[in-house]
Coordinates of C-alpha atoms in Angstrom, one line a residue:
X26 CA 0.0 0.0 0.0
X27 CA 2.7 2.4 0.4
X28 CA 4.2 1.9 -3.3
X29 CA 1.7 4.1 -4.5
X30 CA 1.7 7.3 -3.0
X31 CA 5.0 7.5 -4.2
X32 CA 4.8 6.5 -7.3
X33 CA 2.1 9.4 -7.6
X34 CA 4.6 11.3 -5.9
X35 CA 7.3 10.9 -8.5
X36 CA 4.4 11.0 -11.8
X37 CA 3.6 14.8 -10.1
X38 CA 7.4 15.0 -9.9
X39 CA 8.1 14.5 -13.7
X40 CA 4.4 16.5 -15.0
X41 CA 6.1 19.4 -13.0
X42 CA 9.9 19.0 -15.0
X43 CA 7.2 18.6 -18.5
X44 CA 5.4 21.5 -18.0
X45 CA 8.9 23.6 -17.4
X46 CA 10.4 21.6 -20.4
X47 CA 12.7 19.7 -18.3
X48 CA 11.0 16.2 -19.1
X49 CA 13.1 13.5 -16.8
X50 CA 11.5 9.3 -17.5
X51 CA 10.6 8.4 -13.7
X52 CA 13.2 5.6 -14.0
X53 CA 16.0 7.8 -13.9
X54 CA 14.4 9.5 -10.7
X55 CA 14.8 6.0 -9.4
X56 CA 18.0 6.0 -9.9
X57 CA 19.0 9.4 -8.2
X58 CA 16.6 8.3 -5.6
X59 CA 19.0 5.1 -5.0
X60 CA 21.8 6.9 -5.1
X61 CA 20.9 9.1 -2.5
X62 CA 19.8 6.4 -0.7
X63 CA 23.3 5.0 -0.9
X64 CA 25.2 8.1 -0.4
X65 CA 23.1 8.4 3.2
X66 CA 23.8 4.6 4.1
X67 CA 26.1 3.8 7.1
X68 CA 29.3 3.0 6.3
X69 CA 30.5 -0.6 6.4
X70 CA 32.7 -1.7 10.1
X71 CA 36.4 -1.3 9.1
X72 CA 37.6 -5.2 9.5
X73 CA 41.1 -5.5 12.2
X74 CA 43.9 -6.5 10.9
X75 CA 45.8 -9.5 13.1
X76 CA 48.2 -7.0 14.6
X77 CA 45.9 -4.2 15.2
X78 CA 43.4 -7.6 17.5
X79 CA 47.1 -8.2 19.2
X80 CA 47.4 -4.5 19.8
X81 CA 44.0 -4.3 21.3
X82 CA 44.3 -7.3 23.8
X83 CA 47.7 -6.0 24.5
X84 CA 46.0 -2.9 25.5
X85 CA 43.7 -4.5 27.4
X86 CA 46.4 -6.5 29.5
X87 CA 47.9 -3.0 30.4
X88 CA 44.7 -1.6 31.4
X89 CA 44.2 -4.8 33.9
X90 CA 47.6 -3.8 35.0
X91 CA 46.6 -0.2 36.2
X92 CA 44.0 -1.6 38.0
X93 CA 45.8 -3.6 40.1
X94 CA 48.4 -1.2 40.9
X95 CA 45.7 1.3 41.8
X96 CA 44.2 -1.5 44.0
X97 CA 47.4 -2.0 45.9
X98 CA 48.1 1.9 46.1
X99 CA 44.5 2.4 47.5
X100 CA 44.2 -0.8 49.6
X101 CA 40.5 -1.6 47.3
X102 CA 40.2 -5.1 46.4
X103 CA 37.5 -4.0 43.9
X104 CA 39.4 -2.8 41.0
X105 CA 41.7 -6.4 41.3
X106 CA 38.3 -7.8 40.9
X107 CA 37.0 -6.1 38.5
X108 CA 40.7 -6.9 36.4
X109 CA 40.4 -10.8 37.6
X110 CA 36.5 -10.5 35.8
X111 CA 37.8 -10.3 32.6
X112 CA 40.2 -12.8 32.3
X113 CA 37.3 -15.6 31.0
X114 CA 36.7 -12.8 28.1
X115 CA 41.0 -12.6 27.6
X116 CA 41.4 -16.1 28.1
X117 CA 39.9 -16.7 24.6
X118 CA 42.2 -14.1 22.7
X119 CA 45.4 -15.1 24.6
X120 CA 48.2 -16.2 21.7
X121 CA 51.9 -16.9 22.6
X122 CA 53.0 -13.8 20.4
X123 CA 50.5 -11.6 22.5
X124 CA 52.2 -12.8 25.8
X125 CA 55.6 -12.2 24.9
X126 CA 55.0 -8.6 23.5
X127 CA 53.2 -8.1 26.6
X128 CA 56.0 -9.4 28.6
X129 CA 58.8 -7.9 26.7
X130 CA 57.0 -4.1 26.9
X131 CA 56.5 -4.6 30.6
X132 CA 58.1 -6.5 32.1
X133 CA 62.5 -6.6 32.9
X134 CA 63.0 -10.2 33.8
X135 CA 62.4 -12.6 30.9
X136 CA 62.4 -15.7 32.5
X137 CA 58.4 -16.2 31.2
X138 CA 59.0 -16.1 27.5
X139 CA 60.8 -19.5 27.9
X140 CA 57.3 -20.9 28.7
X141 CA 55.5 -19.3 25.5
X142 CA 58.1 -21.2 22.8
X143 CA 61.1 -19.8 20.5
X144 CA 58.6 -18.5 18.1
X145 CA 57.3 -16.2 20.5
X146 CA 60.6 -14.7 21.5
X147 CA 61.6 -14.3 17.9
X148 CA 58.5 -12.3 16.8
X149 CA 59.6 -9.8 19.7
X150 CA 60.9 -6.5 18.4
X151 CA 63.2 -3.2 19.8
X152 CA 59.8 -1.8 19.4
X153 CA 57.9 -3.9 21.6
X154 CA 60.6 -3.4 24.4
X155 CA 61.0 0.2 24.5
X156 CA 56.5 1.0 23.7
X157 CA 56.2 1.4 27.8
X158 CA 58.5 1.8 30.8
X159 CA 58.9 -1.4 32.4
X160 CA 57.7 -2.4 35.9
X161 CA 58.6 -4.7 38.6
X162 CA 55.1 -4.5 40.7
X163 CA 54.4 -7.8 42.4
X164 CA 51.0 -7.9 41.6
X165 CA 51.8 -7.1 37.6
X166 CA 54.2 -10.0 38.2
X167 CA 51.8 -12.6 39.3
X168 CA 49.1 -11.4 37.4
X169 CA 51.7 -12.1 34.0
X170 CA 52.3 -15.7 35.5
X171 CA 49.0 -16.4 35.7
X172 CA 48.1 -15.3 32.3
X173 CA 50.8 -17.6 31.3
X174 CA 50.0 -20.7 33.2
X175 CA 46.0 -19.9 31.5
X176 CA 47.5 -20.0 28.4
X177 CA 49.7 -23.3 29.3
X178 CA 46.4 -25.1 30.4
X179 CA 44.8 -24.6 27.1
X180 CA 47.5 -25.3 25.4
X181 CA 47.5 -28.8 26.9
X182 CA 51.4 -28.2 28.1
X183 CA 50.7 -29.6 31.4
X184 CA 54.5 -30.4 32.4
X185 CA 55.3 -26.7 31.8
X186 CA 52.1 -25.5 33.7
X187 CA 53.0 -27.6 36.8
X188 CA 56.5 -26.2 37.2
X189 CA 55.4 -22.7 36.3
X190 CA 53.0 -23.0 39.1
X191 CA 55.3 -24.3 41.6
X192 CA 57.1 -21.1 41.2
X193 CA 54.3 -19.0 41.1
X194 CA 52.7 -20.1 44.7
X195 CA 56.2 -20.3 46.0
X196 CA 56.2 -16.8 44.3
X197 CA 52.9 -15.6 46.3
X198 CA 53.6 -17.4 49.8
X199 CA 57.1 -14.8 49.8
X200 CA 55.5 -11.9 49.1
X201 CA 53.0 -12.3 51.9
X202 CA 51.4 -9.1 50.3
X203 CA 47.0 -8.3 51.1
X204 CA 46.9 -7.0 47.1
X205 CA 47.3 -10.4 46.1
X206 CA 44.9 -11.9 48.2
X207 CA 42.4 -11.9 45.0
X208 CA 45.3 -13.1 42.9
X209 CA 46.5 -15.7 45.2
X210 CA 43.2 -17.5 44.9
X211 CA 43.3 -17.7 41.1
X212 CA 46.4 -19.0 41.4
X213 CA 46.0 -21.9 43.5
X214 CA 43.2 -23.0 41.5
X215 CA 45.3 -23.6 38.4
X216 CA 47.9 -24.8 40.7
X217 CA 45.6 -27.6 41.8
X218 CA 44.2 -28.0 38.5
X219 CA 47.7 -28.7 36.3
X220 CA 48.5 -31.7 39.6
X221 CA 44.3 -32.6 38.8
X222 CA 44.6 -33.5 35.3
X223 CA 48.0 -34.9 35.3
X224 CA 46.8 -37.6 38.3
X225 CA 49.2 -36.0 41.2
X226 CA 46.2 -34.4 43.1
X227 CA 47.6 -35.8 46.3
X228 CA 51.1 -34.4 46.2
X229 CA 49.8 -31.0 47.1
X230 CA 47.3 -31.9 50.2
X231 CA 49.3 -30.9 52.3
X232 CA 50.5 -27.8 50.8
X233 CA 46.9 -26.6 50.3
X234 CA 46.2 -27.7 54.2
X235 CA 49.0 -25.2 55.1
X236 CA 47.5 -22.2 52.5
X237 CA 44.3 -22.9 54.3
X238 CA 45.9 -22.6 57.5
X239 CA 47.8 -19.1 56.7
X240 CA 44.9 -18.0 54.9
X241 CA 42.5 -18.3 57.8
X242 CA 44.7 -16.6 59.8
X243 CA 44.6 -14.1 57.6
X244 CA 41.8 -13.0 57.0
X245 CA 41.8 -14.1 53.4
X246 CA 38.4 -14.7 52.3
X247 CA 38.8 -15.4 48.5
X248 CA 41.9 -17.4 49.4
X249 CA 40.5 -19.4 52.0
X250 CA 36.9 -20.7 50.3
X251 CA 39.3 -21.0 47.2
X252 CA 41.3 -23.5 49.2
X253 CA 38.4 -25.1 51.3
X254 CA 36.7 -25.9 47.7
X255 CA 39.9 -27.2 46.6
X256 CA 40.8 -29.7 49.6
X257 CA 37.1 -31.1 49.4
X258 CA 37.6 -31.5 45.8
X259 CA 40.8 -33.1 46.6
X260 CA 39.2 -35.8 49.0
X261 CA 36.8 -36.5 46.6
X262 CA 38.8 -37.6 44.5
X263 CA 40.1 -40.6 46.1
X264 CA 37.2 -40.8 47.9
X265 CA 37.8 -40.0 51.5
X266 CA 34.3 -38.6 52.1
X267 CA 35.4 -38.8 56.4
X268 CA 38.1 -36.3 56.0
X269 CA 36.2 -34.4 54.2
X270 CA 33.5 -34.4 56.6
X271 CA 36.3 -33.7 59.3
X272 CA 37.8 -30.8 57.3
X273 CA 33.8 -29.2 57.0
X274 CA 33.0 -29.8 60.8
X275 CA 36.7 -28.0 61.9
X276 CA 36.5 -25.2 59.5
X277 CA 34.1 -22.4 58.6
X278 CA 33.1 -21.0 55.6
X279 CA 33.7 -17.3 54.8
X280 CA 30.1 -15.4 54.5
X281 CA 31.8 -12.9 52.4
X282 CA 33.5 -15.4 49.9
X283 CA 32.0 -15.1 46.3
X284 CA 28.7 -16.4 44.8
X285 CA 30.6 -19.6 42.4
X286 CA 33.0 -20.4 45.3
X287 CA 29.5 -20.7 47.6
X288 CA 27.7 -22.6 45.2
X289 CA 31.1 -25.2 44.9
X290 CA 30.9 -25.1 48.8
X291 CA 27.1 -26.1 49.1
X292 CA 27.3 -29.1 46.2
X293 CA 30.2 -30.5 48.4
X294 CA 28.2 -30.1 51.3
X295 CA 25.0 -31.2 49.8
X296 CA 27.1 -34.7 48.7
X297 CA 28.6 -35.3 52.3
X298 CA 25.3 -35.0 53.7
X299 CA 23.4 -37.3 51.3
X300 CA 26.7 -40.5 51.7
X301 CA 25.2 -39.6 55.7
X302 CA 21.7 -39.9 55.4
X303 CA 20.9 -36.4 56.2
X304 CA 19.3 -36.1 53.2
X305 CA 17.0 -32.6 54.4
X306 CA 20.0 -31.1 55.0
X307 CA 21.4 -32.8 51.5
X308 CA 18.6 -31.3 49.9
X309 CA 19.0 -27.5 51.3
X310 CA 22.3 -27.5 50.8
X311 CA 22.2 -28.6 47.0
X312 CA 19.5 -26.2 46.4
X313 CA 21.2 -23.4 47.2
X314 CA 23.8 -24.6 45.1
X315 CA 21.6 -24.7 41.7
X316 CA 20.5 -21.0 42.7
X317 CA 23.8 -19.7 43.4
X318 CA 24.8 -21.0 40.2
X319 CA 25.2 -18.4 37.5
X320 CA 22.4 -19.8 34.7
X321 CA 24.4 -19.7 31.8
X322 CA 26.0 -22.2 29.1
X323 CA 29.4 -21.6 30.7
X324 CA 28.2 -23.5 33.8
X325 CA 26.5 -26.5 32.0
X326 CA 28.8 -29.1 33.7
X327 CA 28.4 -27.8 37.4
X328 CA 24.4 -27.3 36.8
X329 CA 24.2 -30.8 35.6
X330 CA 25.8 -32.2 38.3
X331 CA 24.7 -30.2 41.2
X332 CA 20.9 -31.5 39.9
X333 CA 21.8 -34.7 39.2
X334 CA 22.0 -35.3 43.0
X335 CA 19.7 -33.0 43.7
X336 CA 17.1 -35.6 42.0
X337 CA 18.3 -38.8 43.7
X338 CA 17.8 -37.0 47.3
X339 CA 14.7 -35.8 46.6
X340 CA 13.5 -39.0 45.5
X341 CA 15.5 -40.4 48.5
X342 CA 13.1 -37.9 50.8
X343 CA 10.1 -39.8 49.1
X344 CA 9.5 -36.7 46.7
X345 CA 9.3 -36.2 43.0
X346 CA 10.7 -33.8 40.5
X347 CA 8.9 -31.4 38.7
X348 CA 9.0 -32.7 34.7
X349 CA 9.6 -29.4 33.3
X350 CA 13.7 -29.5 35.2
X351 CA 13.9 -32.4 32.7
X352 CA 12.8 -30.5 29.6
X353 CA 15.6 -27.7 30.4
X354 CA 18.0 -27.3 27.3
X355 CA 21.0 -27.6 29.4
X356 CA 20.1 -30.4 31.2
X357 CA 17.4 -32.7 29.1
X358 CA 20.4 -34.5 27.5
X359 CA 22.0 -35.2 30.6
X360 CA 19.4 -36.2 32.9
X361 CA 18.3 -38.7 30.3
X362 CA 18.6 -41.6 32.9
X363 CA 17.9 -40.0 35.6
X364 CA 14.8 -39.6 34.4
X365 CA 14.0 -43.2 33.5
X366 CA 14.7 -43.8 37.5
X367 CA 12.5 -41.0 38.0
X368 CA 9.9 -43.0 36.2
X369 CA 10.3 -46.4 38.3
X370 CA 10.3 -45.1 41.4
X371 CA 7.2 -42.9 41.0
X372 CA 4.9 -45.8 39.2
X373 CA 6.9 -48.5 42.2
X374 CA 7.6 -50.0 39.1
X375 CA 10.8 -52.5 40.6
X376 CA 11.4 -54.3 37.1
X377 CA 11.9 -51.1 35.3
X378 CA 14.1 -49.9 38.2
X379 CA 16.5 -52.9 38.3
X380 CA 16.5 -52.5 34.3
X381 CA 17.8 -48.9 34.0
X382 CA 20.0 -49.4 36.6
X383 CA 21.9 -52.4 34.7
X384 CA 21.8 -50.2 31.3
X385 CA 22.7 -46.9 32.8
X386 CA 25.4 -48.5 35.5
X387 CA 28.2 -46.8 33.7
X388 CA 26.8 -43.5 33.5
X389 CA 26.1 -44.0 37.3
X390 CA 29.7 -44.9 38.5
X391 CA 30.9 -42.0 36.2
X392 CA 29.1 -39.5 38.4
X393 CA 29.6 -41.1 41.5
X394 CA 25.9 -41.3 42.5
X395 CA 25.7 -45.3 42.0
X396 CA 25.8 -46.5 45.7
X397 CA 23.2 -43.5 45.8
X398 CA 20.7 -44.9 43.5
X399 CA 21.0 -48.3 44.8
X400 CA 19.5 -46.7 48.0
X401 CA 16.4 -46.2 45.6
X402 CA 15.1 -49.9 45.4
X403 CA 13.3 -49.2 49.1
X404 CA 11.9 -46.2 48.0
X405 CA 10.3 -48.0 44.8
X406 CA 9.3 -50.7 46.9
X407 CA 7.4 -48.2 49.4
X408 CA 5.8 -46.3 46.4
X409 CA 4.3 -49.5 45.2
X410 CA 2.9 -50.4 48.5
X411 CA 1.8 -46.9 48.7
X412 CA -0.4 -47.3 45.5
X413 CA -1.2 -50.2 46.2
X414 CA -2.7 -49.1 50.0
X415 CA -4.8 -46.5 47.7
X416 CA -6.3 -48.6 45.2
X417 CA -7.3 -51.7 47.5
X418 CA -8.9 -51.2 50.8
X419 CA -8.2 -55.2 51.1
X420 CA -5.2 -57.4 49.5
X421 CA -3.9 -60.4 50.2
X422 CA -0.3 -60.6 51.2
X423 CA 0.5 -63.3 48.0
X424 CA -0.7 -60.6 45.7
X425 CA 1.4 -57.9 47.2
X426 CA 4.0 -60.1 46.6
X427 CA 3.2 -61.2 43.0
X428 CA 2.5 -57.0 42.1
X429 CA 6.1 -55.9 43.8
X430 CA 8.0 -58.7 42.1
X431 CA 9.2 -60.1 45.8
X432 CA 10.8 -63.5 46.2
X433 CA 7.9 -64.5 48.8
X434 CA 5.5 -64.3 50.9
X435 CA 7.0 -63.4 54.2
X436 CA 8.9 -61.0 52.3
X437 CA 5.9 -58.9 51.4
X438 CA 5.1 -59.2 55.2
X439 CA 8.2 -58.0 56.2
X440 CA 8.0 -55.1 53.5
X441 CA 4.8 -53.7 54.8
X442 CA 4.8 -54.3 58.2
X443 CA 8.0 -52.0 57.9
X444 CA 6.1 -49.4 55.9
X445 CA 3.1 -49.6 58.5
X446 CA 6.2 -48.6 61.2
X447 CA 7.4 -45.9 59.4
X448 CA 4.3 -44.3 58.4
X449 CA 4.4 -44.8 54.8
X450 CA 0.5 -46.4 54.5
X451 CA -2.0 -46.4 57.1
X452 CA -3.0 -50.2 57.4
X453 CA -3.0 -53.3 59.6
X454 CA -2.1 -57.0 58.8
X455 CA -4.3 -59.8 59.8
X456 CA -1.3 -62.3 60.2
X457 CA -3.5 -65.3 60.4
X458 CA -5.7 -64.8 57.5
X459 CA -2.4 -63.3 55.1
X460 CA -3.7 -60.4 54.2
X461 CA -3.8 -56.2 54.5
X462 CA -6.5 -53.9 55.3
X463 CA -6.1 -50.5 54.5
X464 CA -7.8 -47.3 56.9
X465 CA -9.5 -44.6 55.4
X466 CA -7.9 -41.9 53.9
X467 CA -7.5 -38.7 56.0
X468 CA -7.8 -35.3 54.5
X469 CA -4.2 -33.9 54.7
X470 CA -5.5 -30.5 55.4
X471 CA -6.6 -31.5 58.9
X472 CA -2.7 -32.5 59.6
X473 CA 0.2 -30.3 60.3
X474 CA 1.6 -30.6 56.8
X475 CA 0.2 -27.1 55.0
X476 CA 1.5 -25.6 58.2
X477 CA 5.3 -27.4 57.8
X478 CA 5.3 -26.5 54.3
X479 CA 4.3 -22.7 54.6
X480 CA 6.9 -22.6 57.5
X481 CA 9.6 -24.1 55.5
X482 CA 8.6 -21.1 52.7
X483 CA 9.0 -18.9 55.4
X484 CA 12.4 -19.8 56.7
X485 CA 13.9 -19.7 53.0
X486 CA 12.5 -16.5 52.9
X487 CA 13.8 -15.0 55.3
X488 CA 17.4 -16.4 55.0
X489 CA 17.3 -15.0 51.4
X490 CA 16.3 -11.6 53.0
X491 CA 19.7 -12.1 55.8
X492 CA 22.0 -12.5 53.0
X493 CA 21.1 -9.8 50.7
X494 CA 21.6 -7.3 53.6
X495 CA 25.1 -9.1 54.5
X496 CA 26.0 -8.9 51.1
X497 CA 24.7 -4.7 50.4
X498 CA 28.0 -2.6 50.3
X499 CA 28.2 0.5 52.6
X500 CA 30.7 3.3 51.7
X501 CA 34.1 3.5 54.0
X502 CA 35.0 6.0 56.6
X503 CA 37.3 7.9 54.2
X504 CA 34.1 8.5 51.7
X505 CA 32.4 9.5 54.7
X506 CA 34.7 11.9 56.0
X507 CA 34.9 13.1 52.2
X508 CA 31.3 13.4 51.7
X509 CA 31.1 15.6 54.8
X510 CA 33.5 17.9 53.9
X511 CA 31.6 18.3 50.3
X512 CA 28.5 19.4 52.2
X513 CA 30.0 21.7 54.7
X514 CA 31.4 23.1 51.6
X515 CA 27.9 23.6 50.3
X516 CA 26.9 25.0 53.7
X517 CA 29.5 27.6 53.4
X518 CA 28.3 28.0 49.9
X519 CA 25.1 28.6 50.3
X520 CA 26.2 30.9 53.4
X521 CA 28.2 33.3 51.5
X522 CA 25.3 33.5 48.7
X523 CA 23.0 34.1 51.0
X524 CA 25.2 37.0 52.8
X525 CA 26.1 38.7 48.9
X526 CA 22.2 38.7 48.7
X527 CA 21.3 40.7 51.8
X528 CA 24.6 43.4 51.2
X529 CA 23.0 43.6 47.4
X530 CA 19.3 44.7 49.0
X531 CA 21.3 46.9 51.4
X532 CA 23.0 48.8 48.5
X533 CA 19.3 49.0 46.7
X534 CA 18.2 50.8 49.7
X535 CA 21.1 53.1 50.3
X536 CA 20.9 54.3 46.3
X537 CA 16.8 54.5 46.8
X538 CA 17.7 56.9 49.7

């Protein structure tokens, strides 16, 4: 519909240049019309050369470098966090050539460019070291190492990574400097990780044991959950979930330590918990976990895991999970057979339990949640008594038997005089005849459970509420002190306005007089 007002516009257009004898064919006023058009147009991005990208993350490096030095000058650990933020973005643009100009223009000592490869010190030019006056800051130094030892791990060099971060700690324990508190934690994460993936994890227990210890004494809350996460990692790994618990019970966790190192904290937790039965606590402590978790792609693995477990306890507490945190994007691959458990246990089917179990058993062992699921084959069995309580108000104990797959009889007697006990179904067994009568069922509103579950609500509420005001930032004496100056400034200000008004007014009157 909008062609053809202006294509009228541009037949009254040409009538006009015909009546003044200036005839122009309409299609060449399309053509000036396009021109136009493309004289007006945006130009197109300018596409970076490879030297001016290395320039830019070179830049980039220098800026984080600043920051830290102003953090140590001002005693802020803000700006060394905001730096230590955007090494995930630098990580992916980090080259071996980048590195060694960086090193070369900042840097005196050149004992790093060994660990970047020949071709990176031969692409280093005069230019490159004589671009900036060089620096010997400890925090530029470690942060250069540990931009190096990034680099090392994703380059697979594993051998070089491990003695490059034997240095570096040995490098960070000297200084014994509070700017590289926030470094310092970095670092002993990759330090851990090189001895991880090259199977020497327990070589450095002790090491991190004494880190812990200094950093507790210090005051060093990055440093210390850093090193908590990484010692219950390490016992994990072989294993040795009573140490673990040991290390937990003797140690406390900072409240000010970051939101990832919390979540790693309360998956730990949450899986110590469930090995010892505590599975409410399990189940707290793992959802805080899956909501502490940043919800992004980047943390697909952790998310995966951390409800992974989270499923098994809550079907371990006798509950079910809601369908639609199967149908997530991020997890619906994963959670493939953890759904199919999720299946047996809610029907009671026992068959279909012991069947995904024996095809899924790999998967299982891989996660470390096997000896968890085998836990699951009472729950099934109490589900299909359960059903089987609502559905039959009277069943004999052969058909119990026959309906839960058992091996007999007593068996099936054994089974639900147990659930009877416990409270799963609300029967009685006539021992002589063989067979169960179930009660009536009671409405659950006239029980205490809407009152426990609106009290549980409550509580989560309110600790949500508790840590946002621990975690609200107030501004320091010094911007106090400054901010009180400004307005007694502003008092002063307004004073002397105030007084220039009233000797104006006075002058007014003298000249009316």
């Amino acid at each position: 519909m909008s062609e053809a007002p202006r294509r009228s516009t541009r037949l009254n257009k040409s009538q006009e240049d015909d009546s003044k004898g200036k005839a122009k064919p309409v299609d060449q006023d399309v053509e000036m019309e396009d021109t136009a058009a493309d004289a007006t147009a945006e130009p197109a991005e300018k596409v970076l050369t490879p030297k001016e990208l290395e320039a830019l993350v070179v830049a980039d490096i220098k800026q984080h470098f600043a920051l830290f030095i102003k953090s140590a000058k001002t005693h802020e650990a803000r700006f060394a966090i905001r730096a230590l933020r955007a090494v995930s973005s630098l990580r992916k643009r980090l080259t071996s050539q980048i590195l060694a100009q960086t090193i070369a223009s900042c840097y005196t000592r050149k004992r790093l460019l060994g660990y970047l490869g020949s071709e990176a010190a031969a692409s280093i030019t005069a230019e490159h070291e004589t671009t900036v006056t060089k620096s010997e800051t400890p925090e530029v130094d470690v942060y250069l190492h540990l931009l190096v030892m990034i680099y090392l791990l994703d380059q697979n060099q594993l051998e070089k990574g491990m003695e490059l971060s034997n240095i570096t700690v040995k490098t960070v324990q000297e200084l014994n400097r509070r700017s590289l508190d926030q470094l310092a934690a970095k670092v002993y994460f990759y330090y851990a990780r090189f001895y991880e993936l090259t199977g020497r994890l327990a070589e450095i227990r002790p090491i991190l044991l004494s880190a812990q210890r200094t950093a507790t004494l210090r005051r060093d809350d990055d440093t210390q959950s850093t090193l908590i996460n990484l010692l219950l990692r390490n016992y994990f790994h072989y294993n040795l979930y009573d140490q673990a618990d040991k290390l937990v019970s003797k140690t406390t966790f900072p409240e000010n330590a970051t939101n990832n190192q919390l979540a790693r904290y309360m998956y730990y937790l949450g899986r110590i918990k469930a090995i010892q039965l505590e599975y409410t606590e399990s189940h707290q402590s793992l959802l805080q976990a899956v909501r502490k978790a940043p919800q992004n792609n980047v943390t697909a693995g952790f998310q995966q895991e951390a409800n992974k477990l989270l499923i098994i306890v809550q079907l371990l507490m006798g509950e079910i999970p809601e369908r639609s945190l199967f149908r997530q994007p991020v997890l619906r691959k994963a959670l493939v057979p953890y759904f199919q458990i999720t299946q047996a246990v809610r029907v009671g089917d026992l068959n279909k339990f012991q069947e995904t179990l024996a095809a899924h058993a790999a998967t299982f062992n891989a996660d470390k949640n096997y000896t968890l699921i085998l836990r699951l084959r009472h729950n099934v069995i109490k589900t299909g008594i359960r059903m089987i309580s609502l559905s039959y108000s009277r069943i004999s104990l052969r058909d119990v038997c026959l309906k839960l797959h058992l091996d007999s009889e007593e068996d099936a007697e054994y089974i639900v005089a147990k659930s009877i006990r416990d409270g799963v179904i609300d029967a009685t067994i006539d021992h002589e005849k063989g067979f169960m009568r179930s009660k009536e069922n009671v409405d659950l509103y006239s029980t205490n459970e809407p009152q426990n579950a609106f009290h549980q609500r409550i509580g989560f509420c309110l600790k949500l509420h508790n840590d946002s005001v621990k975690a609200m930032r107030f501004p320091l004496k010094a911007v106090q002190l400054d901010a009180a100056e400004v307005e007694a400034a502003r008092d002063q200000e307004r004073t002397l306005v105030q007084e220039i008004a009233e000797a104006d007014e006075d002058m007014d009157e003298d000249d009316d007089l």
